[in-house]
CSV table of C-alpha atoms and ligand atoms in Angstrom, one decimal:
chain,number,residue,atom,x,y,z
N,1,MET,CA,-17.9,-8.5,5.0
N,2,ARG,CA,-17.4,-11.3,2.4
N,3,MET,CA,-13.7,-10.4,1.9
N,4,ARG,CA,-13.0,-9.8,5.8
N,5,ARG,CA,-14.4,-13.6,6.2
N,6,ARG,CA,-12.5,-15.0,3.4
N,7,LEU,CA,-9.2,-13.3,4.6
N,8,VAL,CA,-9.9,-14.2,8.4
N,9,ARG,CA,-10.3,-17.8,7.4
N,10,ALA,CA,-7.3,-17.5,5.2
N,11,LEU,CA,-5.5,-16.8,8.4
N,12,VAL,CA,-6.9,-19.0,11.0
N,13,ARG,CA,-7.3,-22.0,9.4
N,14,PRO,CA,-3.9,-22.8,8.3
N,15,LEU,CA,-2.6,-21.4,11.7
N,16,ALA,CA,-4.7,-24.3,13.3
N,17,LEU,CA,-2.7,-26.6,11.2
N,18,ALA,CA,0.7,-25.3,12.1
N,19,ALA,CA,1.2,-27.3,15.0
N,20,ALA,CA,0.8,-30.3,12.9
N,21,VAL,CA,3.0,-29.4,10.2
N,22,THR,CA,5.5,-27.9,12.1
N,23,ALA,CA,7.0,-31.0,12.6
N,24,LEU,CA,7.6,-31.9,9.2
N,25,SER,CA,8.6,-28.3,8.1
N,26,ALA,CA,11.0,-28.2,10.6
N,27,GLY,CA,12.4,-32.1,10.2
N,28,SER,CA,12.0,-33.7,6.8
N,29,THR,CA,11.3,-31.2,4.5
N,30,ALA,CA,13.8,-28.6,5.5
N,31,SER,CA,16.1,-29.1,2.6
N,32,VAL,CA,13.1,-28.6,0.6
N,33,ALA,CA,12.0,-25.5,2.4
N,34,ALA,CA,15.3,-23.8,2.4
N,35,ASP,CA,15.2,-22.4,-0.9
N,36,ARG,CA,11.6,-21.3,-0.7
N,37,ALA,CA,11.0,-19.7,2.2
N,38,VAL,CA,8.2,-16.9,3.3
N,39,ILE,CA,7.4,-17.3,-0.5
N,40,GLY,CA,10.9,-17.6,-2.4
N,41,GLY,CA,12.6,-16.3,0.3
N,42,PHE,CA,15.5,-17.4,2.4
N,43,PRO,CA,16.6,-18.0,6.4
N,44,VAL,CA,17.6,-14.9,8.4
N,45,ASP,CA,18.9,-14.9,11.8
N,46,ALA,CA,16.6,-12.4,14.3
N,47,SER,CA,19.7,-10.2,15.2
N,48,GLN,CA,19.8,-9.3,11.4
N,49,SER,CA,16.4,-7.8,11.8
N,50,PRO,CA,15.7,-7.0,15.2
N,51,TRP,CA,12.8,-4.8,14.7
N,52,THR,CA,10.8,-8.0,13.7
N,53,VAL,CA,8.9,-9.2,16.1
N,54,ALA,CA,6.5,-12.6,16.2
N,55,LEU,CA,2.9,-11.7,17.6
N,56,SER,CA,2.0,-14.7,20.1
N,57,SER,CA,-1.0,-16.0,22.2
N,58,ARG,CA,-0.2,-19.8,23.5
N,59,ASP,CA,-3.8,-19.8,24.8
N,60,ARG,CA,-5.3,-18.8,21.2
N,61,PHE,CA,-3.0,-20.7,18.7
N,62,GLY,CA,-1.0,-23.3,21.1
N,63,GLY,CA,2.5,-23.8,21.9
N,64,THR,CA,4.1,-25.4,19.3
N,65,ARG,CA,5.4,-22.5,17.5
N,66,SER,CA,5.5,-19.9,20.6
N,67,GLY,CA,2.1,-19.1,20.0
N,68,GLN,CA,3.1,-17.0,16.8
N,69,PHE,CA,0.1,-16.0,14.7
N,70,CYS,CA,1.2,-12.5,13.2
N,71,GLY,CA,4.5,-10.4,12.9
N,72,GLY,CA,5.0,-7.1,13.8
N,73,ALA,CA,7.3,-4.2,13.6
N,74,ALA,CA,9.2,-2.6,16.2
N,75,VAL,CA,9.2,1.4,15.5
N,76,GLY,CA,9.9,2.3,19.2
N,77,ARG,CA,11.0,0.5,22.5
N,78,THR,CA,7.5,-0.2,23.7
N,79,THR,CA,5.9,0.7,20.3
N,80,VAL,CA,4.9,-2.1,17.8
N,81,LEU,CA,3.0,-1.9,14.3
N,82,THR,CA,1.0,-4.9,13.4
N,83,ALA,CA,-2.1,-5.2,11.1
N,84,ALA,CA,-5.2,-4.3,12.1
N,85,HIS,CA,-6.6,-7.9,10.9
N,86,CYS,CA,-4.3,-9.5,13.2
N,87,MET,CA,-6.5,-7.9,15.9
N,88,ASP,CA,-9.6,-8.9,14.3
N,89,ARG,CA,-12.1,-10.6,17.1
N,90,ASP,CA,-12.6,-13.3,14.6
N,91,VAL,CA,-8.8,-14.2,14.8
N,92,LEU,CA,-8.5,-13.5,18.8
N,93,GLY,CA,-11.8,-14.8,19.6
N,94,GLY,CA,-12.6,-11.2,21.3
N,95,PRO,CA,-11.4,-8.0,21.6
N,96,PRO,CA,-7.4,-7.9,22.1
N,97,GLU,CA,-7.7,-6.8,25.9
N,98,ARG,CA,-9.4,-10.2,26.5
N,99,VAL,CA,-6.5,-12.2,25.2
N,100,LYS,CA,-4.6,-12.3,28.6
N,101,ASP,CA,-1.1,-13.9,27.0
N,102,LEU,CA,-1.1,-11.3,24.0
N,103,LYS,CA,2.7,-11.0,23.5
N,104,VAL,CA,5.6,-10.1,21.3
N,105,ILE,CA,8.4,-12.2,21.0
N,106,THR,CA,12.0,-10.5,20.1
N,107,GLY,CA,15.1,-12.1,19.1
N,108,ARG,CA,14.2,-15.5,18.8
N,109,THR,CA,14.8,-16.9,15.1
N,110,ASP,CA,13.7,-20.3,15.8
N,111,LEU,CA,9.7,-20.6,17.3
N,112,LEU,CA,10.9,-23.9,18.7
N,113,ALA,CA,13.3,-22.6,20.7
N,114,ASP,CA,11.4,-21.2,23.7
N,115,ARG,CA,14.2,-19.7,25.8
N,116,ASP,CA,15.7,-17.7,23.1
N,117,GLY,CA,15.0,-13.9,23.0
N,118,GLN,CA,12.2,-12.6,25.2
N,119,GLU,CA,8.7,-12.6,25.3
N,120,ILE,CA,7.1,-9.2,26.5
N,121,ALA,CA,3.4,-8.7,27.1
N,122,VAL,CA,1.1,-6.0,25.5
N,123,ARG,CA,0.0,-3.5,27.6
N,124,SER,CA,-2.6,-2.0,25.0
N,125,ALA,CA,-3.3,-2.4,21.6
N,126,TRP,CA,-5.1,0.5,19.4
N,127,VAL,CA,-6.9,-0.7,16.7
N,128,ASN,CA,-7.0,1.6,13.6
N,129,PRO,CA,-10.7,2.4,13.8
N,130,ALA,CA,-10.9,3.3,10.1
N,131,TYR,CA,-10.0,-0.2,9.3
N,132,ASP,CA,-12.3,-1.8,6.8
N,133,GLY,CA,-12.3,-5.3,6.4
N,134,VAL,CA,-14.1,-5.4,2.8
N,135,SER,CA,-11.5,-2.9,1.1
N,136,ASN,CA,-8.9,-3.7,3.7
N,137,ILE,CA,-8.2,-0.1,4.0
N,138,GLY,CA,-6.2,1.1,6.8
N,139,ASP,CA,-4.9,-2.2,8.2
N,140,PHE,CA,-3.0,-1.2,10.9
N,141,ALA,CA,-2.9,-1.3,14.8
N,142,VAL,CA,-0.2,0.1,17.4
N,143,LEU,CA,0.8,-2.2,20.3
N,144,THR,CA,2.3,-0.7,23.6
N,145,LEU,CA,4.5,-3.1,25.2
N,146,ALA,CA,4.7,-3.7,29.0
N,147,ARG,CA,8.7,-3.6,29.1
N,148,PRO,CA,11.1,-1.9,26.3
N,149,LEU,CA,12.4,-4.2,23.8
N,150,PRO,CA,16.3,-4.4,23.7
N,151,ALA,CA,18.3,-1.1,22.7
N,152,GLY,CA,18.7,-1.4,18.8
N,153,SER,CA,15.3,-3.3,18.0
N,154,VAL,CA,13.9,-0.4,16.5
N,155,ILE,CA,13.5,0.7,12.6
N,156,GLY,CA,13.2,4.1,11.2
N,157,MET,CA,9.8,4.8,9.1
N,158,ALA,CA,10.1,6.0,5.6
N,159,ALA,CA,8.0,9.5,5.6
N,160,ASP,CA,5.9,10.3,2.5
N,161,GLY,CA,8.3,11.2,-0.3
N,162,ASP,CA,11.1,8.9,0.6
N,163,PRO,CA,12.8,7.5,-2.1
N,164,ALA,CA,12.7,3.9,-0.6
N,165,TYR,CA,8.8,4.3,-1.8
N,166,ALA,CA,10.2,4.5,-5.3
N,167,PRO,CA,8.9,1.9,-7.8
N,168,GLY,CA,11.3,-0.7,-9.1
N,169,GLY,CA,13.4,-0.4,-6.0
N,170,ALA,CA,14.5,-3.6,-3.9
N,171,ALA,CA,12.4,-4.4,-0.5
N,172,THR,CA,12.5,-7.3,2.0
N,173,VAL,CA,10.0,-8.9,3.9
N,174,TYR,CA,10.4,-10.8,6.7
N,175,GLY,CA,8.1,-13.5,8.7
N,176,TRP,CA,7.4,-16.6,9.9
N,177,GLY,CA,4.5,-17.4,7.8
N,178,ASP,CA,3.7,-20.0,4.9
N,179,ILE,CA,6.4,-20.9,2.6
N,180,SER,CA,4.2,-22.6,0.1
N,181,GLY,CA,1.0,-21.6,-0.2
N,182,ALA,CA,-0.4,-24.7,1.3
N,183,GLY,CA,-0.2,-24.1,5.1
N,184,GLU,CA,3.5,-24.9,5.5
N,185,TYR,CA,4.6,-23.1,8.7
N,186,PRO,CA,8.4,-22.9,9.4
N,187,SER,CA,9.8,-22.8,12.7
N,188,ASP,CA,12.6,-20.4,11.6
N,189,LEU,CA,12.4,-16.6,10.7
N,190,ARG,CA,12.3,-16.2,6.6
N,191,ALA,CA,13.2,-13.0,4.6
N,192,ALA,CA,12.1,-12.7,0.7
N,193,ARG,CA,13.5,-10.1,-1.7
N,194,VAL,CA,10.8,-8.5,-3.4
N,195,ARG,CA,10.2,-5.3,-5.3
N,196,VAL,CA,8.3,-2.0,-5.2
N,197,LEU,CA,6.0,-2.3,-7.8
N,198,PRO,CA,4.0,0.6,-9.4
N,199,ASP,CA,0.5,1.4,-8.2
N,200,ALA,CA,-0.8,0.1,-11.3
N,201,SER,CA,-0.1,-3.2,-10.9
N,202,CYS,CA,-2.1,-3.4,-7.9
N,203,GLU,CA,-4.9,-1.4,-9.4
N,204,GLU,CA,-5.3,-4.0,-12.3
N,205,ALA,CA,-5.1,-6.9,-10.1
N,206,TYR,CA,-7.3,-5.9,-7.4
N,207,PRO,CA,-9.9,-3.6,-9.0
N,208,GLY,CA,-12.5,-4.4,-6.2
N,209,GLY,CA,-15.8,-4.8,-7.2
N,210,GLY,CA,-15.7,-8.7,-6.5
N,211,ALA,CA,-14.9,-10.7,-3.3
N,212,ASP,CA,-11.8,-9.5,-2.7
N,213,GLY,CA,-10.0,-6.2,-1.3
N,214,THR,CA,-9.5,-3.2,-3.2
N,215,TYR,CA,-6.3,-1.6,-4.1
N,216,ASP,CA,-6.0,2.0,-2.8
N,217,ALA,CA,-3.1,3.8,-3.5
N,218,ARG,CA,-2.9,6.4,-1.0
N,219,SER,CA,-2.9,4.1,1.9
N,220,MET,CA,-1.4,0.9,0.2
N,221,LEU,CA,1.6,-0.2,-1.2
N,222,CYS,CA,2.2,-2.8,-3.9
N,223,ALA,CA,5.2,-5.2,-3.8
N,224,GLY,CA,6.3,-8.5,-5.2
N,225,GLU,CA,7.3,-9.9,-8.5
N,226,MET,CA,5.2,-9.8,-11.4
N,227,ASP,CA,5.8,-13.1,-12.5
N,228,GLY,CA,5.2,-14.1,-8.9
N,229,GLY,CA,7.5,-16.4,-6.8
N,230,ARG,CA,8.5,-13.9,-4.4
N,231,ASP,CA,5.6,-12.8,-1.4
N,232,ALA,CA,4.7,-12.8,1.9
N,233,CYS,CA,2.1,-15.2,3.0
N,234,GLN,CA,-0.6,-16.4,5.6
N,235,GLY,CA,1.2,-15.9,8.9
N,236,ASP,CA,3.3,-13.2,7.8
N,237,SER,CA,0.7,-10.3,8.3
N,238,GLY,CA,1.8,-7.5,10.1
N,239,GLY,CA,5.2,-8.1,9.6
N,240,PRO,CA,7.8,-5.2,7.8
N,241,LEU,CA,8.6,-4.6,4.5
N,242,VAL,CA,12.1,-3.0,4.3
N,243,ALA,CA,13.6,-0.7,1.8
N,244,ARG,CA,16.7,1.4,2.0
N,245,GLY,CA,17.0,0.2,5.8
N,246,ARG,CA,13.7,2.0,6.4
N,247,LEU,CA,10.1,0.4,7.1
N,248,ILE,CA,7.7,1.1,4.1
N,249,GLY,CA,4.9,-1.3,4.5
N,250,LEU,CA,3.1,-3.9,6.7
N,251,VAL,CA,2.0,-7.4,5.4
N,252,SER,CA,-1.4,-6.9,4.8
N,253,TRP,CA,-3.1,-9.2,1.8
N,254,GLY,CA,-3.0,-10.5,-1.5
N,255,ILE,CA,-4.8,-13.5,-3.5
N,256,GLY,CA,-2.9,-16.5,-2.8
N,257,CYS,CA,0.6,-16.1,-2.3
N,258,GLY,CA,3.4,-15.7,-5.0
N,259,ARG,CA,1.2,-16.2,-8.0
N,260,ALA,CA,2.2,-14.5,-11.1
N,261,GLY,CA,-0.1,-11.3,-11.7
N,262,SER,CA,-1.3,-11.2,-7.9
N,263,PRO,CA,1.5,-9.3,-6.1
N,264,GLY,CA,1.4,-8.7,-2.2
N,265,VAL,CA,-0.4,-5.8,-0.9
N,266,TYR,CA,1.1,-3.9,2.4
N,267,MET,CA,-0.2,-1.3,4.6
N,268,ARG,CA,1.6,1.8,3.4
N,269,VAL,CA,3.8,3.1,6.3
N,270,SER,CA,3.7,6.8,5.4
N,271,ASP,CA,0.0,6.4,5.6
N,272,ILE,CA,0.4,5.6,8.9
N,273,MET,CA,2.4,8.2,10.1
N,274,ARG,CA,-0.2,10.8,8.4
N,275,THR,CA,-3.3,9.0,10.7
N,276,LEU,CA,-1.3,9.2,13.7
N,277,GLY,CA,0.4,12.8,13.1
N,278,TRP,CA,3.8,11.2,13.1
N,279,ARG,CA,6.1,13.4,11.4
H,1,LIG,N1,-3.8,-12.1,5.6
H,1,LIG,C1,-2.2,-12.7,5.3
H,1,LIG,C2,-1.8,-12.8,7.0
H,1,LIG,O1,-2.8,-12.6,7.9
H,1,LIG,C3,-1.7,-12.3,4.7
H,1,LIG,C4,-1.4,-12.5,3.4
H,1,LIG,C5,-0.4,-11.6,3.0
H,1,LIG,N2,-0.3,-12.2,1.1
H,1,LIG,C6,0.2,-12.1,0.0
H,1,LIG,N3,0.1,-12.9,-0.8
H,1,LIG,N4,1.1,-11.3,0.5
H,1,LIG,O2,-1.1,-13.8,7.3
């Protein structure tokens, strides 16, 4: 419970500030921000990762940044994976079906450019019933869209045993989340290059027992840089971690962002496939 509240606070509080901060990060600090991003990332065009979508509710999060509050990964033309905690009632103010303007946004690099790309309504949200907000185990949800995404928007998933999961391998995480850990939200999509890390790195960093989550190697994936500097952050949750052109993780949690010794923890996509019987 404690962790869940901590996580949710970490997500919602900075997002409430996002509107105010957007003008700054989009304008005067753009040159500073350009060499950071996600955390330690770089700008990318939405067309370079068409399977990266923004989750949006303007009613809940305000219209300044197209209502963006989380990320998602398109694995079918009407199927988007995201984090279960993005659908939490503390985030949405109620169950997802009550959020009438819940949408995914595709093909929009700059959230301030309201006319770019498409906004597609979420028809239904299935939240993993086994998601545990204390350990953070099982942090995924499946969104079914009211209309199909454009052709070519879908990324393949890495099944269990895929070499894309091998520790040491290069991976890239995408999102519109905080670029500094201080609630500095960019308007443009960013990506950061990280490495898949051995489970032992996250088991050491997140042994559980305290107020923080517990690393579970079966259902989670550890990625980042042991020295810190490159990572996902608040607002990136639910978004894709990609290796060898395949989806291996969804942004889930971590302590702080980009800190040495506290790598990012991702929902392991092979465990989503196992849970759903997708083979
Ligand atoms: N829980 C965050 C979110 O809702 C994602 C945090 C990821 N943190 C990290 N250090 N990789 O957006």
